[in-house]
Amino acid sequence: MATMKDVAGMAGVSTTTVSRVINGGSASPAVTRRVMDAIDTLGYQVSASARSLKGKRSNIVGVMVVDVSNPSTTQTLHGITSVVHAHGMTVMLASTGGVPQEELASLEMFAGQHVSGIIYMGTQTREDVADALNRFPAPVVVGGQERGSLRWPIVVFDNYDAGYDIARELLGLGHRRLAFISAPLDDEHVGRFRLQGFLDALAHSGVTPPDHCVQYGDFSVEAGHAAMQRILDGSGPPPTAVAAASDTMAIGALRCLRDRGLRVPGDVSLVGFDDIPVAARLIPSLSSVALDERELGEMCAELLHRMTQREDTDVTRVVLGHRIILRESVTSVL
Amino acid sequence: MATMKDVAGMAGVSTTTVSRVINGGSASPAVTRRVMDAIDTLGYQVSASARSLKGKRSNIVGVMVVDVSNPSTTQTLHGITSVVHAHGMTVMLASTGGVPQEELASLEMFAGQHVSGIIYMGTQTREDVADALNRFPAPVVVGGQERGSLRWPIVVFDNYDAGYDIARELLGLGHRRLAFISAPLDDEHVGRFRLQGFLDALAHSGVTPPDHCVQYGDFSVEAGHAAMQRILDGSGPPPTAVAAASDTMAIGALRCLRDRGLRVPGDVSLVGFDDIPVAARLIPSLSSVALDERELGEMCAELLHRMTQREDTDVTRVVLGHRIILRESVTSVL
DNA sequence: TTGTAAGCGTTATCAG
DNA sequence: CTGATAACGCTTACAA
């Protein structure tokens, strides 16, 4: 790799001048030209390590996720990379599996790399990890979870609102016997809030579902199937509408309903969350509450960028909207 | 951030000694102990930039993908990160959208970061990008595509073999009227090879599908639907078995068949590629040729690691296997 | 076993 | 407008 010295030599100037040309300092047109030429012919490339060592600015954004292969994470990552690249910075990725030990290790690694900032997409943050994040020497943006004890700004979907809205929607279609397949309550991300919003909306309309009509599952298709089974096995008539906290669980529920000879939406209306790509392709096509995960990533990156530029440091919370997408799986009972 | 000098000061030794302790050089137990303590209490963290500047080794692996949000990419990325992290290295991610301009920019960025190596997962590599890769100062591993003009070792699935095998399988079940929904032929990744293997297997059994029974699509559900339509609109009786180069296109085909009143597998057997998670959940569940994308990532990372350690530099090609997963969508006609 | 000192490639400071 | 020089934090001969 050619160094700045090489460029300086070829252009007949000092390294200082080369540095100026590169970083937009003042230099005569003639010199600028010679330096540029030398850079081109030598294929010179600024050394990020040297620059970072000197200037403290690495132009690296550390991104910490639980699982790179999770579909929604994936969309978020897409949003992040596009914005980060647009700002001429680079993404350093850490996939931690949600293991606190790994999260701490990644933070140390980020610190060692002098990252310009971090986007943290953890879900259940252990206390010591939260401490480490709070102490981190560069700005951090928290994406997709409730804040907990983190002092950093956060970008979230309003899951409570989303749960509330879908309940209103179903009520508006005349449904009164409703069930909800929730995420585990200890999932800070979506567990408590979607369910709570859903139940509150029902309560405001004077509807109280029986206990067996609120079930829990771990997002898997199997869990959705099992939860639906428990709902149908409860006493009383089956619900006329079921909402699941994820499309994957809704798919499991769909399967269960079909196995039991119940038709969707003829007997039971069904709605999921996340609007995963296959939702529109199922038969019947699945209604869903869509959260724009990609936008989440973009907002996180944008916000972090502003923070690294020392603008807007007063933003403390960004709430993203959702869209209810009604498809064949939902019908009115009026 | 505490520096090495701080640690040295606190431990009452020179920075040289601290460096030795950290890098496993010889030091007396007493000193080692004091240094370790100082490191702990100061929360000292080696500066990656300084180390990289001095030693030329950044311990960063550059990973270049077309689209982070593509499901198979995502699995590969998972494999890569786990292995890279296991080796105490870090992943720097570049998502290029397949745009040559972006690919070149990412390579420059990687060069500037002095990455220890690159895993390149592009699909259609333009000549100048190939040149840049061939010239790259650190080792490169190419993942998931045929080599083209790249001089670096490559890790691939044998798509030809996979196409061949699934054809043999269908032939073995008695099918003689077969159709294939292929990826575009200019897709180096899977386009030509899956189709060619498929057709060759048929030829070896003396079967030649009519022209309209080979159609092309861009992997989308819609394209699969349209391709299936063209197949059914052709002259002669419909095929008894259809293979699609991706599960997504197979899903489109499934929908089309259903729209036309044809039953799967009663009238037509159907098989896809990739075994995406929903394949097993469709009704009927979809047969598929599974490629372990995660293993692809692991192998790439492992191979690259060996190359950076200067072992095994003679490996030039790693071929990964595939599994045929038969589910409800395929039946025998014997 | 331990320390001194030079240098990696860049930028900031201060002169000219 | 341009250049000499020091310094960023670390590793590595070379000495002691």
Short mmCIF file of C-alpha atoms in Angstrom, two decimals, chain B:
data_model
loop_
_atom_site.label_atom_id
_atom_site.label_comp_id
_atom_site.label_asym_id
_atom_site.label_seq_id
_atom_site.Cartn_x
_atom_site.Cartn_y
_atom_site.Cartn_z
CA MET B 1 -9.71 5.57 27.41
CA ALA B 2 -6.79 4.45 29.46
CA THR B 3 -3.62 3.88 27.48
CA MET B 4 -0.85 1.38 27.81
CA LYS B 5 1.29 4.05 29.41
CA ASP B 6 -1.29 4.46 32.17
CA VAL B 7 -1.23 0.76 32.84
CA ALA B 8 2.56 0.75 32.85
CA GLY B 9 2.59 3.64 35.29
CA MET B 10 0.15 2.02 37.66
CA ALA B 11 1.97 -1.29 37.58
CA GLY B 12 5.36 0.35 37.87
CA VAL B 13 6.77 -1.21 34.72
CA SER B 14 7.49 -0.14 31.15
CA THR B 15 5.02 -0.25 28.31
CA THR B 16 7.15 -2.97 26.77
CA THR B 17 6.39 -5.21 29.67
CA VAL B 18 2.71 -4.44 29.51
CA SER B 19 2.76 -5.31 25.84
CA ARG B 20 4.50 -8.57 26.64
CA VAL B 21 1.99 -9.50 29.30
CA ILE B 22 -0.87 -8.83 26.92
CA ASN B 23 0.62 -10.72 24.02
CA GLY B 24 1.82 -13.69 25.99
CA GLY B 25 5.51 -12.85 26.12
CA SER B 26 7.70 -13.82 29.03
CA ALA B 27 7.22 -11.92 32.26
CA SER B 28 7.61 -12.84 35.89
CA PRO B 29 4.46 -13.98 37.68
CA ALA B 30 4.60 -11.07 40.07
CA VAL B 31 4.80 -8.51 37.29
CA THR B 32 2.16 -10.27 35.24
CA ARG B 33 -0.13 -10.07 38.20
CA ARG B 34 0.45 -6.38 38.79
CA VAL B 35 -0.11 -5.57 35.15
CA MET B 36 -3.30 -7.58 34.98
CA ASP B 37 -4.63 -5.81 38.02
CA ALA B 38 -3.82 -2.42 36.56
CA ILE B 39 -5.55 -3.39 33.32
CA ASP B 40 -8.63 -4.39 35.24
CA THR B 41 -8.90 -1.38 37.46
CA LEU B 42 -8.25 1.02 34.60
CA GLY B 43 -10.56 -0.82 32.25
CA TYR B 44 -7.75 -0.72 29.75
CA GLN B 45 -8.47 -1.84 26.22
CA VAL B 46 -5.85 -2.24 23.50
CA SER B 47 -6.26 0.32 20.75
CA ALA B 48 -6.98 -1.59 17.59
CA SER B 49 -5.90 1.34 15.47
CA ALA B 50 -2.51 1.66 17.07
CA ARG B 51 -1.91 -2.04 16.90
CA SER B 52 -3.02 -2.22 13.32
CA LEU B 53 -0.90 0.77 12.39
CA LYS B 54 2.17 -0.82 13.85
CA GLY B 55 1.70 -4.43 13.12
CA LYS B 56 -0.23 -4.41 9.84
CA ARG B 57 -2.70 -6.82 11.33
CA SER B 58 -6.10 -5.33 11.96
CA ASN B 59 -7.97 -8.50 12.87
CA ILE B 60 -10.85 -7.22 10.82
CA VAL B 61 -12.53 -9.42 8.26
CA GLY B 62 -14.28 -7.49 5.52
CA VAL B 63 -17.51 -9.07 4.35
CA MET B 64 -19.07 -7.92 1.11
CA VAL B 65 -22.63 -8.93 0.32
CA VAL B 66 -25.18 -7.85 -2.24
CA ASP B 67 -28.07 -7.52 0.14
CA VAL B 68 -27.99 -8.02 3.89
CA SER B 69 -31.68 -8.65 4.00
CA ASN B 70 -31.69 -11.55 1.60
CA PRO B 71 -32.59 -14.62 3.68
CA SER B 72 -29.82 -16.86 2.42
CA THR B 73 -27.23 -14.11 2.75
CA THR B 74 -28.44 -13.72 6.24
CA GLN B 75 -27.74 -17.32 7.14
CA THR B 76 -24.31 -17.10 5.60
CA LEU B 77 -23.59 -13.97 7.57
CA HIS B 78 -24.56 -15.80 10.70
CA GLY B 79 -22.05 -18.52 9.94
CA ILE B 80 -19.36 -15.98 9.18
CA THR B 81 -19.79 -13.91 12.31
CA SER B 82 -19.77 -16.89 14.61
CA VAL B 83 -16.51 -18.23 13.23
CA VAL B 84 -14.84 -14.84 12.95
CA HIS B 85 -15.75 -13.97 16.51
CA ALA B 86 -14.53 -17.35 17.65
CA HIS B 87 -11.13 -16.43 16.24
CA GLY B 88 -11.14 -13.18 18.17
CA MET B 89 -11.58 -11.12 15.04
CA THR B 90 -14.27 -8.70 14.01
CA VAL B 91 -16.56 -8.35 11.01
CA MET B 92 -16.78 -5.25 8.92
CA LEU B 93 -19.83 -5.30 6.73
CA ALA B 94 -20.43 -3.80 3.32
CA SER B 95 -23.77 -4.15 1.60
CA THR B 96 -23.34 -3.11 -2.00
CA GLY B 97 -26.63 -3.83 -3.69
CA GLY B 98 -24.53 -5.50 -6.37
CA VAL B 99 -23.60 -2.11 -7.81
CA PRO B 100 -20.03 -2.31 -9.15
CA GLN B 101 -19.37 1.27 -8.12
CA GLU B 102 -20.28 0.41 -4.55
CA GLU B 103 -18.25 -2.75 -4.66
CA LEU B 104 -15.16 -0.81 -5.66
CA ALA B 105 -15.80 1.75 -2.96
CA SER B 106 -16.13 -0.99 -0.37
CA LEU B 107 -12.86 -2.54 -1.47
CA GLU B 108 -11.12 0.78 -1.03
CA MET B 109 -12.66 1.11 2.36
CA PHE B 110 -11.47 -2.36 3.30
CA ALA B 111 -8.00 -1.53 2.06
CA GLY B 112 -8.00 1.63 4.14
CA GLN B 113 -8.97 -0.40 7.17
CA HIS B 114 -6.12 -2.82 6.51
CA VAL B 115 -8.51 -5.72 6.84
CA SER B 116 -6.86 -9.06 7.41
CA GLY B 117 -8.94 -10.57 4.65
CA ILE B 118 -12.15 -10.38 2.71
CA ILE B 119 -15.10 -12.67 2.18
CA TYR B 120 -16.68 -11.71 -1.11
CA MET B 121 -20.23 -12.83 -1.74
CA GLY B 122 -21.03 -10.93 -4.91
CA THR B 123 -23.00 -12.55 -7.68
CA GLN B 124 -22.21 -10.97 -10.99
CA THR B 125 -18.75 -9.57 -10.75
CA ARG B 126 -17.84 -6.93 -13.26
CA GLU B 127 -14.39 -7.18 -14.78
CA ASP B 128 -12.91 -4.17 -13.02
CA VAL B 129 -14.21 -5.39 -9.69
CA ALA B 130 -12.64 -8.77 -10.34
CA ASP B 131 -9.36 -7.01 -11.10
CA ALA B 132 -9.51 -5.06 -7.88
CA LEU B 133 -10.21 -8.26 -5.96
CA ASN B 134 -7.36 -10.07 -7.66
CA ARG B 135 -5.01 -7.25 -6.76
CA PHE B 136 -6.21 -6.96 -3.20
CA PRO B 137 -3.29 -6.96 -0.73
CA ALA B 138 -4.97 -9.29 1.76
CA PRO B 139 -6.39 -12.76 1.12
CA VAL B 140 -9.89 -13.10 -0.28
CA VAL B 141 -12.35 -15.98 -0.19
CA VAL B 142 -15.17 -16.04 -2.70
CA GLY B 143 -18.43 -17.44 -1.43
CA GLY B 144 -21.34 -18.89 -3.29
CA GLN B 145 -20.63 -18.25 -6.92
CA GLU B 146 -18.65 -19.76 -9.72
CA ARG B 147 -15.21 -18.34 -9.89
CA GLY B 148 -15.22 -16.41 -13.13
CA SER B 149 -11.93 -14.60 -13.46
CA LEU B 150 -11.13 -14.52 -9.77
CA ARG B 151 -7.83 -15.98 -8.69
CA TRP B 152 -8.95 -16.60 -5.13
CA PRO B 153 -10.20 -19.79 -3.54
CA ILE B 154 -13.90 -20.31 -3.65
CA VAL B 155 -16.52 -22.03 -1.52
CA VAL B 156 -19.60 -23.14 -3.44
CA PHE B 157 -22.53 -25.42 -3.57
CA ASP B 158 -22.53 -27.69 -6.55
CA ASN B 159 -25.66 -26.32 -8.12
CA TYR B 160 -25.21 -28.51 -11.14
CA ASP B 161 -25.17 -31.57 -8.95
CA ALA B 162 -28.18 -30.38 -7.02
CA GLY B 163 -30.16 -29.86 -10.22
CA TYR B 164 -29.06 -33.24 -11.42
CA ASP B 165 -30.03 -34.98 -8.21
CA ILE B 166 -33.50 -33.56 -7.94
CA ALA B 167 -34.18 -34.57 -11.53
CA ARG B 168 -33.01 -38.12 -10.76
CA GLU B 169 -35.28 -38.14 -7.77
CA LEU B 170 -38.34 -37.11 -9.77
CA LEU B 171 -37.50 -39.56 -12.52
CA GLY B 172 -37.20 -42.27 -9.91
CA LEU B 173 -40.73 -41.50 -8.80
CA GLY B 174 -41.93 -42.15 -12.29
CA HIS B 175 -42.30 -38.63 -13.59
CA ARG B 176 -41.60 -38.20 -17.29
CA ARG B 177 -43.31 -34.90 -18.09
CA LEU B 178 -41.15 -32.43 -16.21
CA ALA B 179 -40.79 -28.68 -16.14
CA PHE B 180 -38.22 -26.34 -14.66
CA ILE B 181 -38.61 -22.75 -13.55
CA SER B 182 -35.08 -21.44 -13.72
CA ALA B 183 -33.28 -18.40 -12.42
CA PRO B 184 -32.10 -16.02 -15.12
CA LEU B 185 -29.24 -17.58 -17.06
CA ASP B 186 -26.99 -14.63 -16.39
CA ASP B 187 -27.15 -15.30 -12.68
CA GLU B 188 -23.79 -16.93 -12.15
CA HIS B 189 -24.80 -18.08 -8.74
CA VAL B 190 -27.54 -20.53 -9.56
CA GLY B 191 -28.95 -19.70 -12.94
CA ARG B 192 -27.13 -21.86 -15.41
CA PHE B 193 -26.06 -24.70 -13.22
CA ARG B 194 -29.24 -25.83 -11.57
CA LEU B 195 -31.00 -25.89 -14.90
CA GLN B 196 -28.15 -27.57 -16.72
CA GLY B 197 -27.86 -30.33 -14.14
CA PHE B 198 -31.58 -30.85 -14.28
CA LEU B 199 -31.68 -31.08 -18.05
CA ASP B 200 -28.64 -33.32 -18.24
CA ALA B 201 -30.19 -35.80 -15.84
CA LEU B 202 -33.30 -35.89 -17.99
CA ALA B 203 -31.22 -36.34 -21.12
CA HIS B 204 -29.41 -39.26 -19.55
CA SER B 205 -32.78 -40.89 -19.12
CA GLY B 206 -33.84 -40.03 -22.62
CA VAL B 207 -36.33 -37.41 -21.54
CA THR B 208 -36.48 -34.07 -23.35
CA PRO B 209 -38.95 -31.51 -22.04
CA PRO B 210 -40.64 -29.32 -24.66
CA ASP B 211 -39.39 -25.75 -24.88
CA HIS B 212 -42.29 -24.20 -23.05
CA CYS B 213 -41.50 -26.36 -20.04
CA VAL B 214 -38.36 -24.40 -19.25
CA GLN B 215 -39.19 -20.93 -18.04
CA TYR B 216 -37.27 -18.21 -16.27
CA GLY B 217 -37.99 -15.95 -13.32
CA ASP B 218 -36.20 -13.52 -11.04
CA PHE B 219 -36.77 -15.47 -7.81
CA SER B 220 -39.88 -13.53 -6.86
CA VAL B 221 -43.20 -15.18 -6.02
CA GLU B 222 -44.80 -13.26 -8.88
CA ALA B 223 -42.22 -14.50 -11.35
CA GLY B 224 -42.89 -18.07 -10.25
CA HIS B 225 -46.59 -17.54 -10.78
CA ALA B 226 -46.08 -16.10 -14.24
CA ALA B 227 -43.63 -18.83 -15.25
CA MET B 228 -46.05 -21.54 -14.18
CA GLN B 229 -48.73 -19.87 -16.21
CA ARG B 230 -46.58 -19.95 -19.31
CA ILE B 231 -45.86 -23.61 -18.73
CA LEU B 232 -49.54 -24.48 -18.41
CA ASP B 233 -50.43 -22.37 -21.43
CA GLY B 234 -48.06 -24.37 -23.59
CA SER B 235 -49.26 -27.07 -25.90
CA GLY B 236 -49.74 -30.66 -24.73
CA PRO B 237 -50.70 -32.03 -21.33
CA PRO B 238 -49.36 -30.24 -18.24
CA PRO B 239 -46.21 -31.63 -16.59
CA THR B 240 -46.60 -34.07 -13.71
CA ALA B 241 -43.69 -32.54 -11.87
CA VAL B 242 -42.24 -29.05 -11.68
CA ALA B 243 -39.01 -27.92 -10.09
CA ALA B 244 -38.30 -24.27 -9.39
CA ALA B 245 -34.85 -22.81 -8.77
CA SER B 246 -36.07 -21.21 -5.56
CA ASP B 247 -38.75 -21.88 -2.97
CA THR B 248 -40.16 -18.42 -3.51
CA MET B 249 -40.81 -19.16 -7.16
CA ALA B 250 -42.19 -22.55 -6.19
CA ILE B 251 -44.68 -20.78 -3.93
CA GLY B 252 -45.77 -18.64 -6.86
CA ALA B 253 -46.13 -21.75 -8.97
CA LEU B 254 -48.17 -23.40 -6.23
CA ARG B 255 -50.54 -20.51 -6.20
CA CYS B 256 -50.90 -20.57 -9.97
CA LEU B 257 -51.59 -24.31 -9.99
CA ARG B 258 -54.25 -23.87 -7.37
CA ASP B 259 -55.82 -21.01 -9.31
CA ARG B 260 -56.03 -23.28 -12.32
CA GLY B 261 -57.71 -26.02 -10.34
CA LEU B 262 -54.73 -28.35 -10.40
CA ARG B 263 -53.91 -30.12 -7.18
CA VAL B 264 -50.49 -30.50 -5.62
CA PRO B 265 -49.32 -33.21 -5.44
CA GLY B 266 -52.41 -34.95 -6.87
CA ASP B 267 -51.99 -33.54 -10.35
CA VAL B 268 -48.57 -31.97 -10.21
CA SER B 269 -45.62 -32.60 -7.92
CA LEU B 270 -43.68 -29.50 -6.95
CA VAL B 271 -40.22 -28.91 -5.55
CA GLY B 272 -38.19 -25.80 -4.81
CA PHE B 273 -34.68 -24.88 -3.76
CA ASP B 274 -33.26 -23.44 -0.52
CA ASP B 275 -35.68 -24.92 2.01
CA ILE B 276 -36.72 -21.56 3.39
CA PRO B 277 -38.41 -21.76 6.78
CA VAL B 278 -41.98 -21.52 5.53
CA ALA B 279 -41.48 -24.38 3.06
CA ALA B 280 -42.25 -26.92 5.75
CA ARG B 281 -45.30 -24.94 6.81
CA LEU B 282 -47.12 -24.55 3.56
CA ILE B 283 -50.14 -26.64 2.75
CA PRO B 284 -49.09 -28.88 1.19
CA SER B 285 -45.64 -28.70 2.73
CA LEU B 286 -43.10 -27.95 0.02
CA SER B 287 -40.31 -30.31 -0.97
CA SER B 288 -37.01 -28.58 -1.44
CA VAL B 289 -33.33 -28.97 -2.14
CA ALA B 290 -31.64 -27.60 0.94
CA LEU B 291 -28.29 -25.86 0.84
CA ASP B 292 -26.74 -25.13 4.18
CA GLU B 293 -26.02 -21.43 3.76
CA ARG B 294 -24.78 -21.14 7.25
CA GLU B 295 -22.17 -23.78 6.61
CA LEU B 296 -21.14 -21.81 3.57
CA GLY B 297 -20.41 -18.85 5.80
CA GLU B 298 -18.53 -20.97 8.29
CA MET B 299 -16.37 -22.54 5.64
CA CYS B 300 -15.55 -19.18 4.09
CA ALA B 301 -14.52 -17.76 7.42
CA GLU B 302 -12.55 -20.83 8.38
CA LEU B 303 -10.71 -20.93 5.09
CA LEU B 304 -9.94 -17.24 5.22
CA HIS B 305 -8.61 -17.63 8.70
CA ARG B 306 -6.24 -20.33 7.59
CA MET B 307 -5.09 -18.18 4.74
CA THR B 308 -4.33 -15.28 7.03
CA GLN B 309 -2.27 -17.65 9.15
CA ARG B 310 -0.42 -18.74 6.03
CA GLU B 311 -1.46 -22.32 6.34
CA ASP B 312 -3.13 -24.33 3.64
CA THR B 313 -2.77 -21.75 0.96
CA ASP B 314 -3.18 -24.46 -1.61
CA VAL B 315 -6.90 -24.92 -1.16
CA THR B 316 -8.54 -23.61 -4.25
CA ARG B 317 -12.08 -24.84 -4.13
CA VAL B 318 -14.43 -26.18 -1.48
CA VAL B 319 -17.64 -27.79 -2.61
CA LEU B 320 -20.49 -28.11 -0.14
CA GLY B 321 -23.18 -30.73 -0.28
CA HIS B 322 -26.96 -30.47 -0.46
CA ARG B 323 -29.91 -32.41 0.89
CA ILE B 324 -33.11 -33.29 -0.89
CA ILE B 325 -36.05 -32.91 1.46
CA LEU B 326 -39.19 -34.61 0.24
CA ARG B 327 -42.43 -33.38 1.71
CA GLU B 328 -46.10 -33.54 0.82
CA SER B 329 -45.76 -31.59 -2.42
CA VAL B 330 -44.11 -34.50 -4.19
CA THR B 331 -45.62 -37.85 -4.91
CA SER B 332 -44.90 -40.90 -7.03
CA VAL B 333 -46.77 -41.61 -10.25
CA LEU B 334 -45.81 -45.26 -10.37
#
